[in-house]
Short mmCIF file of C-alpha atoms in Angstrom, two decimals:
data_model
loop_
_atom_site.label_atom_id
_atom_site.label_comp_id
_atom_site.label_asym_id
_atom_site.label_seq_id
_atom_site.Cartn_x
_atom_site.Cartn_y
_atom_site.Cartn_z
CA UNK A 16 1.40 -23.40 2.51
CA UNK A 17 -1.20 -26.10 1.93
CA UNK A 18 -1.57 -27.61 -1.53
CA UNK A 19 -4.20 -29.89 -3.02
CA UNK A 20 -4.43 -31.05 -6.61
CA UNK A 21 -6.18 -27.90 -7.83
CA UNK A 22 -6.23 -25.59 -4.78
CA UNK A 23 -3.61 -23.79 -2.71
CA UNK A 24 -3.50 -21.35 0.22
CA UNK A 25 -0.56 -19.01 0.90
CA UNK A 26 0.14 -16.59 3.71
CA UNK A 27 2.62 -13.80 3.31
CA UNK A 28 4.01 -10.86 5.18
CA UNK A 29 6.86 -8.38 5.30
CA UNK A 30 7.99 -5.42 7.38
CA UNK A 31 10.31 -2.79 5.92
CA UNK A 32 12.36 0.02 7.42
CA UNK A 33 13.22 2.30 4.54
CA UNK A 34 13.15 5.79 3.25
CA UNK A 35 9.68 7.18 2.60
CA UNK A 36 9.87 7.07 -1.19
CA UNK A 37 9.74 3.25 -1.04
CA UNK A 38 6.52 3.24 1.02
CA UNK A 39 4.08 3.82 -1.83
CA UNK A 40 5.53 7.33 -2.26
CA UNK A 41 3.74 8.43 0.91
CA UNK A 42 6.63 10.17 2.68
CA UNK A 43 9.77 12.20 2.05
CA UNK A 44 13.24 10.81 2.76
CA UNK A 45 14.82 13.86 4.42
CA UNK A 46 14.31 17.36 5.77
CA UNK A 47 16.76 20.21 5.20
CA UNK A 48 17.69 22.00 8.43
CA UNK A 49 18.29 25.76 8.63
CA UNK A 50 22.08 25.25 8.47
CA UNK A 51 21.72 23.26 5.23
CA UNK A 52 22.36 19.86 6.79
CA UNK A 53 20.16 16.92 5.86
CA UNK A 54 18.25 14.86 8.40
CA UNK A 55 16.59 11.54 7.49
CA UNK A 56 13.00 10.69 8.39
CA UNK A 57 12.30 7.31 9.97
CA UNK A 58 9.64 5.30 8.14
CA UNK A 59 8.27 1.76 8.50
CA UNK A 60 5.91 -0.20 6.32
CA UNK A 61 4.27 -3.61 6.41
CA UNK A 62 2.15 -5.94 4.30
CA UNK A 63 0.48 -9.17 5.41
CA UNK A 64 -2.15 -11.26 3.76
CA UNK A 65 -3.62 -14.47 2.48
CA UNK A 66 -4.04 -15.70 -1.07
CA UNK A 67 -5.99 -18.77 -2.07
CA UNK A 68 -6.32 -20.31 -5.51
CA UNK A 69 -8.75 -23.02 -6.52
CA UNK A 70 -9.02 -24.05 -10.17
CA UNK A 71 -9.41 -20.79 -12.13
CA UNK A 72 -10.18 -18.42 -9.21
CA UNK A 73 -7.85 -16.58 -6.86
CA UNK A 74 -9.14 -14.96 -3.66
CA UNK A 75 -6.98 -12.62 -1.60
CA UNK A 76 -7.01 -10.37 1.46
CA UNK A 77 -4.24 -8.02 2.64
CA UNK A 78 -3.60 -5.60 5.48
CA UNK A 79 -0.85 -3.03 4.93
CA UNK A 80 0.31 0.31 6.14
CA UNK A 81 3.11 2.67 6.86
CA UNK A 82 4.28 4.93 9.64
CA UNK A 83 6.29 8.09 9.01
CA UNK A 84 8.25 9.53 11.91
CA UNK A 85 8.37 13.15 12.92
CA UNK A 86 11.52 15.24 12.27
CA UNK A 87 11.36 18.86 13.36
CA UNK A 88 13.92 21.68 13.31
CA UNK A 89 13.98 25.44 13.97
CA UNK A 90 14.19 27.71 10.91
CA UNK A 91 16.96 30.30 10.42
CA UNK A 92 14.73 32.98 11.98
CA UNK A 93 15.00 31.11 15.30
CA UNK A 94 11.24 30.90 15.88
CA UNK A 95 9.51 29.00 13.04
CA UNK A 96 9.27 25.22 12.98
CA UNK A 97 10.27 23.40 9.81
CA UNK A 98 10.49 19.76 8.84
CA UNK A 99 7.91 17.00 8.94
CA UNK A 100 5.16 16.42 11.51
CA UNK A 101 5.47 19.62 13.55
CA UNK A 102 2.57 21.47 15.20
CA UNK A 103 0.95 23.66 12.56
CA UNK A 104 2.24 21.61 9.62
CA UNK A 105 0.04 20.89 6.60
CA UNK A 106 -2.40 18.04 7.19
CA UNK A 107 -0.86 16.31 4.15
CA UNK A 108 2.07 15.27 6.38
CA UNK A 109 1.00 11.71 7.10
CA UNK A 110 1.76 9.92 10.35
CA UNK A 111 0.11 6.67 9.34
CA UNK A 112 -1.67 5.17 6.35
CA UNK A 113 -3.39 1.79 6.65
CA UNK A 114 -5.27 -0.28 4.11
CA UNK A 115 -7.42 -3.39 4.21
CA UNK A 116 -8.26 -4.91 0.85
CA UNK A 117 -9.76 -8.12 -0.47
CA UNK A 118 -10.82 -9.35 -3.86
CA UNK A 119 -10.88 -11.99 -6.55
CA UNK A 120 -9.25 -12.74 -9.90
CA UNK A 121 -11.07 -15.27 -12.05
CA UNK A 122 -9.78 -16.58 -15.35
CA UNK A 123 -12.87 -16.88 -17.52
CA UNK A 124 -11.07 -17.99 -20.71
CA UNK A 125 -7.50 -19.09 -21.43
CA UNK A 126 -5.67 -20.46 -24.46
CA UNK A 127 -1.89 -20.86 -24.79
CA UNK A 128 -2.01 -19.54 -28.36
CA UNK A 129 -4.41 -16.59 -27.88
CA UNK A 130 -3.95 -15.45 -24.27
CA UNK A 131 -6.43 -15.15 -21.40
CA UNK A 132 -9.35 -13.06 -20.18
CA UNK A 133 -9.73 -12.40 -16.46
CA UNK A 134 -12.54 -10.83 -14.43
CA UNK A 135 -11.31 -9.02 -11.30
CA UNK A 136 -12.95 -7.30 -8.37
CA UNK A 137 -11.50 -5.62 -5.30
CA UNK A 138 -12.69 -3.71 -2.22
CA UNK A 139 -10.34 -1.32 -0.41
CA UNK A 140 -10.70 0.52 2.90
CA UNK A 141 -8.01 3.16 3.42
CA UNK A 142 -7.41 5.21 6.58
CA UNK A 143 -5.00 8.16 6.84
CA UNK A 144 -3.86 9.89 10.03
CA UNK A 145 -1.94 13.19 9.68
CA UNK A 146 0.61 14.47 12.21
CA UNK A 147 -1.21 17.73 12.74
CA UNK A 148 -4.95 18.35 12.67
CA UNK A 149 -6.27 21.90 12.46
CA UNK A 150 -9.09 23.04 14.75
CA UNK A 151 -12.49 21.70 13.63
CA UNK A 152 -10.86 19.45 11.01
CA UNK A 153 -11.41 15.67 10.97
CA UNK A 154 -8.76 13.76 12.96
CA UNK A 155 -8.56 11.04 10.32
CA UNK A 156 -9.80 10.41 6.82
CA UNK A 157 -10.96 7.20 5.24
CA UNK A 158 -12.01 5.98 1.84
CA UNK A 159 -14.02 3.02 0.58
CA UNK A 160 -13.27 2.02 -3.01
CA UNK A 161 -14.57 -0.78 -5.21
CA UNK A 162 -12.77 -1.81 -8.41
CA UNK A 163 -13.98 -4.08 -11.23
CA UNK A 164 -12.12 -4.80 -14.42
CA UNK A 165 -11.79 -7.21 -17.30
CA UNK A 166 -8.21 -7.92 -18.36
CA UNK A 167 -6.82 -9.48 -21.51
CA UNK A 168 -3.37 -11.08 -21.09
CA UNK A 169 -1.18 -11.59 -24.13
CA UNK A 170 -0.04 -15.15 -24.84
CA UNK A 171 3.49 -16.24 -24.07
CA UNK A 172 5.70 -16.62 -21.04
CA UNK A 173 8.53 -14.82 -19.33
CA UNK A 174 11.94 -15.11 -21.02
CA UNK A 175 14.08 -18.00 -19.80
CA UNK A 176 16.73 -17.10 -17.23
CA UNK A 177 20.21 -18.00 -18.40
#
């Protein structure tokens, strides 16, 4: 971290190995096998980025994503595949989701007694890769999104920790 009187730059990053529900809700935790036993899915997620603040403006950029492992079993009929990520599965069964985003947060007015008003903008590029892709279907999907908002923050501070 590099600090000046009114400016700072931070880098951050993390990698997680958890159940799918903690990765932005993008994956299940388990599959149920034909004999009723539970089998966990492997999932990884990561976030890395930079944040810079100078006077009343914060700029940021992040790269994040997750990977959901495949977990396949044979159904009670002995022929059908069940689970997550098997051939013929729904294309909603994600293998990987990745996002690049950058934006700004500018405080345009602030008063300790009355609160603050911020102007924010963000661009997001999202890419999703499913485990199974049907014939003539796109192999991946992507989305470009732009957000703008004005936010009013109530005055006050967080309660003191005792």
